Coordinates of C-alpha atoms in Angstrom, one line a residue:
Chain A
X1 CA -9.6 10.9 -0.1
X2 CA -12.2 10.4 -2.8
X3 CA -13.5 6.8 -3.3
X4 CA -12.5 4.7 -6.1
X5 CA -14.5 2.0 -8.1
X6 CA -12.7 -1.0 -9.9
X7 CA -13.5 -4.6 -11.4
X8 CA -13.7 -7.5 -9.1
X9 CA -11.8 -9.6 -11.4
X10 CA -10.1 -9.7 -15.2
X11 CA -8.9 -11.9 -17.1
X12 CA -6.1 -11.4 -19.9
X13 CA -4.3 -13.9 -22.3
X14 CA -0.1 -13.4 -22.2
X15 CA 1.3 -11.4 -24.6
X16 CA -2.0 -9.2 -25.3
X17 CA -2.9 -5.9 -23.7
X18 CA -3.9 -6.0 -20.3
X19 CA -6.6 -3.1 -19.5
X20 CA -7.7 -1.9 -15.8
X21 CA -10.3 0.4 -15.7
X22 CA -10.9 2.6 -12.4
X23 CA -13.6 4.9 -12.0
X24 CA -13.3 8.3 -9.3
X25 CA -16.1 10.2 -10.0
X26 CA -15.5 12.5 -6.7
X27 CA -12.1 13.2 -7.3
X28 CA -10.5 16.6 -6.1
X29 CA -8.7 18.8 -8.5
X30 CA -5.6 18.3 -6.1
X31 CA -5.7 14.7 -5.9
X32 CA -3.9 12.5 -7.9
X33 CA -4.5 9.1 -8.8
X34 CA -1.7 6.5 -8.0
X35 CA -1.8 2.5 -9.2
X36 CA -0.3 -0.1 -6.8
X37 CA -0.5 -3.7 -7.1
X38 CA -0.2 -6.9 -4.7
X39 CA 1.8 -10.1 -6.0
X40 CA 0.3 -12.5 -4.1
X41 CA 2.2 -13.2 -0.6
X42 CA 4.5 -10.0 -0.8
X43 CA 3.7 -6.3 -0.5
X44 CA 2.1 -3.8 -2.4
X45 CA 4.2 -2.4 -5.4
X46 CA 4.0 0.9 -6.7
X47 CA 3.1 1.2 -10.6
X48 CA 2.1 4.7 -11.7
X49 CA 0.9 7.6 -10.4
X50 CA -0.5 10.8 -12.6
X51 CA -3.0 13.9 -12.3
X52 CA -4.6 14.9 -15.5
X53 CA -1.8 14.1 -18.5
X54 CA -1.6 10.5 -19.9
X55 CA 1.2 8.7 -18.0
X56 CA 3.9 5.8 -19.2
X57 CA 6.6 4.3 -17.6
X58 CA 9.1 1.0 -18.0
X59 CA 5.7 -0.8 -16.3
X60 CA 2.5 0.4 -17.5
X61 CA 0.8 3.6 -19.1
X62 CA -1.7 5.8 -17.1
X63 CA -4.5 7.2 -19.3
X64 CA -7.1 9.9 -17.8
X65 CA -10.1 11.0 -19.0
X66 CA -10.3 14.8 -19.3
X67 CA -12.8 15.0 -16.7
X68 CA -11.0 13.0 -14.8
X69 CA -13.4 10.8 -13.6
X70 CA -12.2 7.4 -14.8
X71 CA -8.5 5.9 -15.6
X72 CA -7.3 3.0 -17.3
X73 CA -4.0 0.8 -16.4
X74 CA -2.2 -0.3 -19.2
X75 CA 0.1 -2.8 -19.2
X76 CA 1.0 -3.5 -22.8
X77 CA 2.1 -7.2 -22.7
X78 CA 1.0 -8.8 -20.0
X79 CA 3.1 -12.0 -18.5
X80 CA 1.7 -14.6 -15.9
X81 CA 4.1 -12.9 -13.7
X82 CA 1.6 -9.4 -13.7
X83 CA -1.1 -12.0 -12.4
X84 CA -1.9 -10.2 -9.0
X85 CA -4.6 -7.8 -7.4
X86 CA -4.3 -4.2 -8.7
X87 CA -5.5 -1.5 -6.2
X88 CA -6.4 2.7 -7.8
X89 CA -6.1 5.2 -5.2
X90 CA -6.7 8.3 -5.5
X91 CA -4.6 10.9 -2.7
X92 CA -3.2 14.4 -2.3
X93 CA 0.1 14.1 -3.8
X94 CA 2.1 15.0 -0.3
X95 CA 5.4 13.8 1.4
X96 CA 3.7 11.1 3.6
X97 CA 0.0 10.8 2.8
X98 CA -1.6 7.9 3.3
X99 CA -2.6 5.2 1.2
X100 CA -6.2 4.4 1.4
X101 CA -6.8 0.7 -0.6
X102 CA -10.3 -0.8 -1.7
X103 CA -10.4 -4.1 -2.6
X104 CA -9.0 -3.2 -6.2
X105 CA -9.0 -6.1 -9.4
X106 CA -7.8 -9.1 -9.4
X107 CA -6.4 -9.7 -12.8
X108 CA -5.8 -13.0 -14.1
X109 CA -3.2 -13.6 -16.7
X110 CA -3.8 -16.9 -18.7
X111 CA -1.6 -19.2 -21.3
Chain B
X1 CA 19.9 -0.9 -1.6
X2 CA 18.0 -4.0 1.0
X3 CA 14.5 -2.0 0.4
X4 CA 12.1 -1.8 3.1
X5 CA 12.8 -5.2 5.7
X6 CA 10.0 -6.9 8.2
X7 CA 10.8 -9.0 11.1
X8 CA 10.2 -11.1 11.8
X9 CA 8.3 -12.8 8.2
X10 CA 5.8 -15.2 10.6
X11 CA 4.3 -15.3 14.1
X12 CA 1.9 -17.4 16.0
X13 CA 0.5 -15.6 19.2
X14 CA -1.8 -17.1 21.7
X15 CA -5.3 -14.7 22.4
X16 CA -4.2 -12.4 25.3
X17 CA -0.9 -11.9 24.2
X18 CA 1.5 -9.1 23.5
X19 CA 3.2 -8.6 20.0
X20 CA 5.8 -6.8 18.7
X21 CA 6.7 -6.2 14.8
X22 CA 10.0 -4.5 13.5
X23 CA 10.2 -2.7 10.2
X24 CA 13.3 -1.2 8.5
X25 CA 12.7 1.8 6.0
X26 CA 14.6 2.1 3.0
X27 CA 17.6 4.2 2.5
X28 CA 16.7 7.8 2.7
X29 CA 13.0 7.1 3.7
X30 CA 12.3 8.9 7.3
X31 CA 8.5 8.2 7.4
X32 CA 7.5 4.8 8.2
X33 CA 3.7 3.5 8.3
X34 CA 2.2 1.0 9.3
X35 CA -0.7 -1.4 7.3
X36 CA -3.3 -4.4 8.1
X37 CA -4.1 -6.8 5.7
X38 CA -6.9 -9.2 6.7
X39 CA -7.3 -12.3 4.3
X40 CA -9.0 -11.0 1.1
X41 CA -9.1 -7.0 1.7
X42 CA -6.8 -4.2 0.7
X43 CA -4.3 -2.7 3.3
X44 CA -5.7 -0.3 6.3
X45 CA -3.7 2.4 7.1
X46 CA -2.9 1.9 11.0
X47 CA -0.6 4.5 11.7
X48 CA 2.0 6.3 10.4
X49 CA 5.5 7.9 12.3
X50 CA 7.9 10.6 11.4
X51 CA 10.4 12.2 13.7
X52 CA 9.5 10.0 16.3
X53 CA 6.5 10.5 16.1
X54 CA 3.2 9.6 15.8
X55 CA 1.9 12.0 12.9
X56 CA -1.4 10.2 11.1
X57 CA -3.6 7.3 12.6
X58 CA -6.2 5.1 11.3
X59 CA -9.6 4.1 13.0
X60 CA -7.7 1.3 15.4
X61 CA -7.7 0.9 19.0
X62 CA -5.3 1.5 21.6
X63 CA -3.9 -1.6 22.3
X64 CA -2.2 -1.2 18.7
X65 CA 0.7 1.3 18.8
X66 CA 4.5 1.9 17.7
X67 CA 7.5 3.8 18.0
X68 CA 10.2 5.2 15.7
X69 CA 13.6 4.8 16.6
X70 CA 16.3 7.7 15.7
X71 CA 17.7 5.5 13.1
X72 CA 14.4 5.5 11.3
X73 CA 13.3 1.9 12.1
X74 CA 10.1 1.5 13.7
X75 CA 8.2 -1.0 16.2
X76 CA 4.5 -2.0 15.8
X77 CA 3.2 -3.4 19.4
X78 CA -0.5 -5.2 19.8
X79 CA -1.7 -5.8 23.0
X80 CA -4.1 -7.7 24.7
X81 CA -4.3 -10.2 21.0
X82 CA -7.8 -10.9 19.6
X83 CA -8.4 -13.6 17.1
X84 CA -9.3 -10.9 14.9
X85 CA -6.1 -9.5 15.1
X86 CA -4.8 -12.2 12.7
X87 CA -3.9 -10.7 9.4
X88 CA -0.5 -9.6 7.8
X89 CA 1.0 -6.2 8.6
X90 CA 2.2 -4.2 6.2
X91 CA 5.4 -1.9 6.6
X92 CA 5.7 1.2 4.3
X93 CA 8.7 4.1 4.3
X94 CA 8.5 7.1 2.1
X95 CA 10.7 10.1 2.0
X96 CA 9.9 13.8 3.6
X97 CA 11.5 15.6 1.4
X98 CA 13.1 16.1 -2.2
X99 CA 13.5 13.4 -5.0
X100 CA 10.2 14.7 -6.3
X101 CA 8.8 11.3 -5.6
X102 CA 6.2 10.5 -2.6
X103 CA 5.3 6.7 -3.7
X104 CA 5.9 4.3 -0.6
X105 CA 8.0 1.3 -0.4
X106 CA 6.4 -1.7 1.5
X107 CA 8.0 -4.2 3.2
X108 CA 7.1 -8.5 2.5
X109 CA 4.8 -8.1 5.6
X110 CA 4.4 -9.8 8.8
X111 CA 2.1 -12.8 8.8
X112 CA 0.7 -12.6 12.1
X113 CA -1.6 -15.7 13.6
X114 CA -3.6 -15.7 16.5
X115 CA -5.4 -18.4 17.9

């Protein structure tokens, strides 16, 4: 699985646009790149996934670079509730694959 | 639908001891793995099962293992506890097949505490 590179740490005022970047430079033309994040105290949740087209759902919106090297999370209005570590991963999109998680971004969201 | 269920939600284990974790998948999920979360890091993949199996594994030793049961549930056992070995364990189910979806569910986790 190629390796991903993400921001330590963000911080992003409530009600504006929160913006994740994640850079996979080695990634595969069969790998897709999946967002997960981690509420603190409680399991990873699954946000997004998408391979080379732009991405939205009811949570956030997945935008790829054509090269695919680099993605951004958007969540459009972020609450204090999104306040929680946000991992990229980048896998084989297969029926059981593993999940291989860096240390991803800890975003903040602030009053 | 419950979603993916962890038992039990704590545990405090003496150095030397043996541990066992239980995980229930979600509805329609077969595969179950398994995760370790040490204080401040991402998830490591420990193992994963399907059919009873054991079909992927991580870079952890022996003394960790697990079973799958026919109802899909699965078992994570540590033996031989190392204070190391404290950390919260992850549960995840996914499906095998159709639904056109492969994201995994995880479980709250198992806060495991060994001293």
């Amino acid at each position: 699985d190629a390796k991903t590179t993400q921001p330590t740490s963000m911080d992003c005022a409530e009600g504006r646009a929160a913006n994740l970047p994640c850079n996979h430079s080695t990634i595969s033309g069969n790998e897709y790149v999946y967002w997960y994040r981690q509420i603190h105290s409680q399991g990873p949740q699954y946000i997004i996934h998408g391979l080379k087209n732009n991405e939205t759902n009811e949570m956030a919106s997945l935008i790829i670079t054509e090269d695919r090297k680099s993605s951004t999370l958007i969540l459009p209005h972020a609450t204090l509730r999104d306040t929680a570590v946000y991992y990229c991963i980048v896998r084989v999109w297969e029926y059981g694959n593993k999940l291989v998680f860096g240390a991803g971004t800890i975003l903040r969201v602030k009053s | 639908d419950a979603g993916v269920t962890q038992s039990p939600t704590h545990l405090i284990k003496t150095r030397g001891q043996q541990v066992t974790l239980r995980c229930s998948p979600k509805s329609g999920h077969d595969t179950v793995s398994w995760y370790q979360q040490a204080l401040g890091q991402g998830p490591q993949f420990i193992f994963q099962y399907y059919e009873e199996e054991e079909r992927q594994r991580g870079n952890f030793p022996d003394r960790f293992s697990g079973h799958q049961f026919p109802n899909y549930s699965s078992e994570l056992n540590v033996n031989a506890l190392l204070l190391g070995d404290s950390a919260l364990y992850l549960c995840a189910s996914s499906p095998s097949v159709g639904g056109g979806t492969t994201e995994a569910f995880f479980g709250q986790g198992t806060r495991l505490t060994v001293v």
